Amino acid sequence: MDKTPYRALAAVAAALFASAAAAQAPSAVEPVTPSIPADAYSPGRALVTDFDRIVAPNGVQESFIATLGGARQYVSVRGADRANPILLYVHGGPASVELPISWSFQRPWEDYFTVVEWDQRAAGKSFRLNDPEAMAPTLTPDRYRDDAIELIELLRERYGKRKIFLLGHSWGSAVGLSVAVKRPDLLYAYIGMGQLIDFQENEKQSYATVLDQARRDGNTEAVKELEGIAPYPGPGDFDVAKTGVERKWSVYYGGLAAGRRDSDFYIHMGRLSPEYGLDDRKAWDAGSDFSMTTMWPKLAGLSFEDVHTLDVPVFLFLGRHDTTTPSEIAADWLQRVKAPRKRVVWFENSSHLPMIEEPGRTFQTLLTRVRPLAGRDLPPGE
């Protein structure tokens, strides 16, 4: 059953509504060719697969399994010209993979970037590659950050690049910003979309906004359910069930996608993914359930409010109507940060998904504001 981007939270909302080993060397990759069993969506998937195929003579279209922090993880690489700089897209969640949705917005990017989609540990295709019991104690923010750093090192060596661009979306923006703080030397720039700064404040503001919307709307059902989880998020660890209630009504009031009552249009795109079949979508759900239950409570204390300097250019792509990650928190934070270059880009017709809601403007901004920072994309050592 398809669910919302916070797939485990959506499962909770629907119910309410009705050992890590040492890291491997960068060369430790296993090439894979996705083999998707036939299902009801096969004809449509075949059309998308053919349409989406990279045929440029210097292009790259490959998938492989990389061992990062002792966990085998699925990586997809696509681009029309290997000479282009790499852009690593770090998905949200935790475990809300965007590889199965990327076909709907990413193809124009691939003319100017080599775009890497990565199913993080215990997420999507990576969920079935490792024992969940062994993964559970490794699901920490620092481990995700270090996985990303290992992957960047791998990509630099594999494709002969000195630096890359890193785009973190939603939960992935916490991973991405952590990388920018620890290893700015690896990045041309950091791009945060739906940027998370302070998880506790994020949930507090989101809840207040959604409850106010419900009261103004006279939505007695929403008000009753939202008041029923007060105080939210409350002290201590996050409560997954309470977050499920909050996200249910946040989505309903357009806090995920502006002007939409649900996220079906977004999640259902995965049914036509060239790289995701039914079993993969089931793993997507299972990984999200597992990761949210295991990790979400631990995130209550995660904050970047004490980050005052970044040694890398930073761009924030913020949806004006976002209540999943209220944009004002990130915009206010960036005003206080010192960086070589910094810019907030507002998406006036978007909430949490600018790459889907305003795909043309997202692409145009990446092309004109971000891409030039690569200059000549020199290989390591030059």
C-alpha positions as MATLAB code, in Angstrom:
seq = 'MDKTPYRALAAVAAALFASAAAAQAPSAVEPVTPSIPADAYSPGRALVTDFDRIVAPNGVQESFIATLGGARQYVSVRGADRANPILLYVHGGPASVELPISWSFQRPWEDYFTVVEWDQRAAGKSFRLNDPEAMAPTLTPDRYRDDAIELIELLRERYGKRKIFLLGHSWGSAVGLSVAVKRPDLLYAYIGMGQLIDFQENEKQSYATVLDQARRDGNTEAVKELEGIAPYPGPGDFDVAKTGVERKWSVYYGGLAAGRRDSDFYIHMGRLSPEYGLDDRKAWDAGSDFSMTTMWPKLAGLSFEDVHTLDVPVFLFLGRHDTTTPSEIAADWLQRVKAPRKRVVWFENSSHLPMIEEPGRTFQTLLTRVRPLAGRDLPPGE';
ca = [
       0.000    0.000    0.000;
       1.453    3.372   -1.007;
       1.884    5.933    1.750;
       2.929    9.575    2.222;
       6.600   10.710    2.142;
       6.808   10.238    5.899;
       5.546    6.756    5.129;
       5.597    5.313    8.629;
       3.861    8.402   10.012;
       1.267    8.136    7.279;
       0.569    4.548    8.284;
      -0.062    5.718   11.843;
      -2.215    8.580   10.585;
      -4.272    6.275    8.398;
      -5.000    4.043   11.368;
      -6.016    7.053   13.442;
      -7.984    8.388   10.588;
     -10.414    5.361    9.901;
      26.087   -3.734   14.105;
      28.102   -1.731   12.024;
      31.363   -3.084   10.549;
      34.322   -0.947    9.457;
      33.871    1.162    6.334;
      34.995   -0.332    3.053;
      37.341    1.331    0.583;
      35.763    3.540   -2.109;
      36.344    0.865   -4.732;
      34.145   -1.630   -2.862;
      31.106   -1.386   -5.109;
      28.924   -4.057   -6.658;
      27.467   -3.159  -10.072;
      23.799   -4.043  -10.388;
      21.281   -4.030  -13.206;
      17.766   -3.472  -11.859;
      15.535   -6.412  -12.707;
      11.892   -5.526  -12.147;
       9.308   -8.346  -12.190;
       6.166   -7.608  -14.178;
       3.123   -6.161  -12.419;
       0.102   -4.058  -13.330;
       2.256   -0.979  -13.932;
       4.763   -2.669  -16.254;
       3.476   -1.141  -19.535;
       3.678    2.390  -18.137;
       7.025    1.675  -16.514;
       8.393    0.402  -19.835;
       7.442    3.678  -21.522;
       9.045    5.769  -18.795;
      12.148    3.588  -18.832;
      12.639    4.041  -22.569;
      11.861    7.760  -22.454;
      14.238    8.269  -19.505;
      17.168    6.325  -20.950;
      20.509    8.163  -21.224;
      21.777    7.730  -24.809;
      24.335   10.540  -25.032;
      27.754    9.123  -26.030;
      29.526   10.518  -22.963;
      26.630    9.902  -20.616;
      26.388    7.677  -17.575;
      23.475    5.573  -16.384;
      24.399    2.942  -13.839;
      23.455    1.528  -10.478;
      25.651   -0.137   -7.903;
      25.728   -1.266   -4.296;
      28.281    0.504   -2.120;
      29.335   -0.585    1.348;
      29.195    2.502    3.568;
      29.844    2.218    7.275;
      29.497   -1.549    7.036;
      26.050   -1.410    5.378;
      25.339   -2.268    1.742;
      23.467    0.618    0.116;
      21.943    1.180   -3.325;
      23.205    4.041   -5.504;
      21.921    5.270   -8.885;
      23.991    7.572  -11.126;
      22.633    9.360  -14.195;
      23.889   12.149  -16.422;
      24.221   13.154  -20.057;
      27.911   14.090  -19.834;
      30.507   12.639  -17.459;
      32.354   15.963  -17.611;
      29.529   17.637  -15.689;
      29.838   18.125  -11.928;
      28.178   15.623   -9.601;
      25.079   16.536   -7.614;
      24.306   14.127   -4.767;
      20.627   14.183   -3.791;
      20.073   13.140   -0.163;
      16.477   12.051    0.349;
      14.133   12.743    3.247;
      12.293   10.594    5.720;
      14.077    9.077    7.473;
      13.799    6.406    4.763;
      11.484    8.312    2.388;
      13.500    7.488   -0.697;
      13.068    9.704   -3.741;
      14.797    7.541   -6.332;
      11.430    6.015   -7.377;
      10.009    9.523   -7.871;
      13.057   11.141   -9.432;
      12.035   10.279  -13.003;
       9.291   12.919  -12.709;
      11.602   15.908  -12.154;
      15.254   14.959  -12.536;
      15.803   14.474  -16.281;
      16.516   18.186  -17.092;
      19.045   18.301  -14.261;
      20.972   15.477  -15.916;
      21.987   17.650  -18.874;
      24.026   19.837  -16.506;
      24.851   17.563  -13.556;
      25.647   13.921  -13.018;
      22.883   13.244  -10.496;
      23.342   10.617   -7.796;
      20.345    9.192   -5.939;
      21.183    7.127   -2.862;
      18.880    4.863   -0.850;
      20.223    5.420    2.659;
      20.761    2.600    5.147;
      17.515    0.787    5.978;
      15.715    2.735    3.224;
      14.150    1.601   -0.050;
      16.259   -0.858   -1.981;
      18.911   -0.736    0.750;
      16.471   -2.090    3.339;
      16.644   -5.620    1.931;
      20.441   -5.585    1.641;
      21.113   -5.734    5.393;
      19.754   -7.367    8.541;
      17.391   -4.844   10.173;
      18.358   -5.998   13.663;
      22.000   -5.236   12.881;
      21.025   -1.858   11.392;
      18.887   -0.644   14.290;
      21.708    0.539   16.600;
      23.446    2.248   13.668;
      20.530    4.554   12.819;
      22.008    7.729   14.256;
      22.473   11.165   12.671;
      26.266   10.873   12.850;
      26.235    7.529   11.052;
      24.109    8.901    8.201;
      26.452   11.884    7.923;
      29.489    9.624    7.773;
      27.798    7.363    5.213;
      27.294   10.435    3.040;
      30.933   11.458    3.425;
      32.094    7.957    2.471;
      29.822    8.030   -0.562;
      31.173   11.413   -1.652;
      34.734   10.104   -1.383;
      33.726    7.091   -3.439;
      32.099    9.263   -6.112;
      35.140   11.542   -6.329;
      37.424    8.599   -6.950;
      35.065    6.691   -9.249;
      34.246    9.643  -11.517;
      37.419   11.700  -11.179;
      35.977   14.743   -9.422;
      37.548   17.171   -6.974;
      34.316   18.303   -5.317;
      30.589   17.775   -5.703;
      27.313   19.595   -5.064;
      25.147   18.214   -2.255;
      21.378   18.739   -2.080;
      19.592   17.605    1.064;
      15.803   17.427    1.168;
      13.786   17.344    4.421;
      15.435   14.759    6.724;
      18.192   14.661    4.108;
      18.834   18.343    4.812;
      19.925   17.402    8.335;
      22.311   14.824    6.868;
      23.519   17.257    4.204;
      24.056   20.184    6.524;
      26.025   17.908    8.858;
      28.315   17.051    5.942;
      28.721   20.739    5.072;
      29.735   21.452    8.658;
      32.208   18.572    8.949;
      33.656   18.353    5.410;
      33.122   21.605    3.495;
      36.268   20.780    1.494;
      34.279   18.145   -0.396;
      31.598   20.531   -1.663;
      31.219   23.254   -4.261;
      28.019   24.234   -2.466;
      25.347   22.893   -0.157;
      21.663   23.173   -1.138;
      19.022   22.654    1.538;
      15.442   22.040    0.414;
      12.862   21.945    3.198;
      15.799   22.625    5.502;
      15.647   21.306    9.056;
      17.449   23.426   11.653;
      15.970   22.589   15.059;
      13.748   19.522   15.266;
      12.008   20.534   18.494;
      11.201   24.022   17.218;
      10.199   22.581   13.836;
       7.527   20.379   15.394;
       6.354   23.137   17.750;
       5.818   25.666   14.958;
       4.287   23.154   12.575;
       1.765   22.050   15.205;
       0.809   25.618   16.134;
       0.269   26.586   12.499;
      -1.818   23.537   11.643;
      -3.967   23.826   14.779;
      -4.604   27.495   13.975;
      -5.625   26.571   10.425;
      -8.023   23.925   11.719;
      -9.619   26.361   14.179;
     -10.051   29.067   11.532;
     -11.521   26.455    9.213;
     -14.015   25.283   11.822;
     -12.708   21.741   11.406;
     -13.901   20.227   14.658;
     -12.457   16.787   13.895;
      -8.998   18.199   13.249;
      -9.121   20.465   16.291;
     -10.187   17.598   18.537;
      -7.411   15.305   17.300;
      -4.732   17.994   17.433;
      -5.732   19.194   20.872;
      -5.721   15.551   21.930;
      -1.952   15.292   21.415;
      -1.126   18.485   23.334;
       1.431   19.405   24.445;
       3.126   18.690   21.138;
       5.864   17.736   20.667;
       6.288   17.829   24.426;
       9.420   17.088   26.444;
      11.696   14.117   25.876;
      11.724   11.796   22.868;
       9.344   12.367   19.983;
       6.194   10.245   19.976;
       5.671    8.661   16.538;
       1.908    8.288   17.020;
       1.502   11.956   17.972;
       3.601   13.016   15.002;
       1.334   10.890   12.821;
      -1.680   12.949   13.928;
       0.129   16.243   13.370;
       1.362   15.233    9.896;
      -2.070   13.956    8.905;
      -3.545   17.442    9.303;
      -0.439   19.242    8.089;
      -0.748   17.339    4.816;
      -4.503   17.999    4.707;
      -3.915   21.749    4.943;
      -1.297   21.797    2.188;
       1.811   21.752    4.345;
       3.399   19.046    2.218;
       2.139   20.122   -1.208;
       0.464   23.520   -1.561;
      -3.184   23.389   -2.541;
      -3.452   19.615   -2.132;
      -5.228   17.623    0.559;
      -3.012   14.539    0.256;
       0.249   13.323   -1.228;
      -1.131   10.594   -3.498;
      -0.040   12.410   -6.662;
       3.540   12.347   -5.382;
       3.857    8.870   -3.934;
       2.012    7.151   -6.767;
       4.710    8.321   -9.196;
       6.811    5.501   -7.772;
       4.570    2.971   -9.499;
       6.068    4.020  -12.836;
       9.679    4.146  -11.665;
      12.180    2.454  -13.993;
      14.090    1.193  -10.933;
      11.280    0.294   -8.531;
       8.887   -2.635   -8.805;
       6.277   -3.945   -6.379;
       8.806   -5.677   -4.129;
      10.897   -2.508   -4.010;
       7.857   -0.441   -3.057;
       7.112   -2.914   -0.286;
      10.705   -2.504    0.921;
      10.181    1.266    0.760;
       7.230    0.928    3.145;
       8.969   -1.571    5.414;
      12.130    0.513    5.608;
      10.171    3.646    6.418;
       8.181    1.924    9.159;
      11.382    0.499   10.629;
      13.442    3.687   10.380;
      10.763    5.995   11.744;
      10.023    3.733   14.695;
      13.718    3.276   15.421;
      15.028    6.749   14.739;
      12.354    9.452   14.957;
      12.172    9.499   18.773;
      15.944   10.129   18.917;
      15.784   13.308   16.832;
      14.138   15.545   19.408;
      17.466   17.008   20.491;
      18.998   17.504   17.050;
      19.667   21.163   16.271;
      21.966   23.316   14.149;
      21.247   26.514   16.063;
      24.828   26.526   17.333;
      26.220   26.526   13.771;
      27.268   30.122   13.116;
      29.807   29.665   10.304;
      29.924   27.507    7.193;
      33.001   27.295    4.994;
      31.001   26.526    1.866;
      28.379   28.417   -0.186;
      24.870   27.582    1.010;
      21.522   27.900   -0.755;
      18.158   27.252    0.874;
      15.234   26.335   -1.406;
      12.200   27.098    0.764;
       8.511   26.642    0.039;
       6.428   29.561    1.232;
       3.604   27.275    2.453;
       5.721   24.539    4.049;
       4.502   23.380    7.454;
       6.318   20.050    7.304;
       9.539   21.980    7.891;
       8.411   25.588    8.517;
      10.585   27.695    6.241;
      10.925   30.739    8.481;
      13.081   28.759   10.929;
      15.678   28.047    8.249;
      15.488   31.530    6.712;
      16.053   33.184   10.095;
      18.953   30.829   10.822;
      20.695   31.605    7.534;
      20.555   35.333    8.264;
      22.764   34.701   11.294;
      25.247   32.386    9.541;
      28.516   33.507    7.995;
      29.343   31.742    4.719;
      31.361   32.521    1.547;
      28.039   32.900   -0.231;
      24.496   32.377    0.983;
      21.049   32.804   -0.470;
      17.446   31.966    0.356;
      15.358   31.142   -2.707;
      11.628   31.346   -2.000;
       9.186   29.156   -3.905;
       5.940   31.054   -3.606;
       3.704   28.274   -4.972;
       5.313   25.422   -3.033;
       5.207   23.800    0.344;
       7.678   20.988    1.052;
       8.262   19.696   -2.496;
       9.567   22.512   -4.740;
      11.206   20.041   -7.135;
       7.706   18.663   -7.873;
       5.541   21.723   -7.250;
       7.733   24.200   -9.158;
      10.052   21.982  -11.204;
      10.936   24.642  -13.765;
      11.968   27.195  -11.179;
      13.902   24.579   -9.210;
      15.851   23.586  -12.303;
      16.406   27.204  -13.377;
      17.804   28.079   -9.955;
      20.126   25.093   -9.903;
      21.345   25.999  -13.374;
      21.872   29.748  -12.938;
      22.677   30.126   -9.232;
      24.345   26.853   -8.253;
      25.960   25.211  -11.288;
      28.389   28.094  -12.063;
      30.172   27.545   -8.734;
      31.811   24.420  -10.149;
      33.793   26.455  -12.677;
      36.065   23.976  -14.411;
      35.164   20.690  -12.720;
      38.730   19.515  -12.165;
      39.634   15.979  -11.104;
      41.376   15.376   -7.750;
      44.911   16.691   -7.564;
      44.695   19.228  -10.402;
];
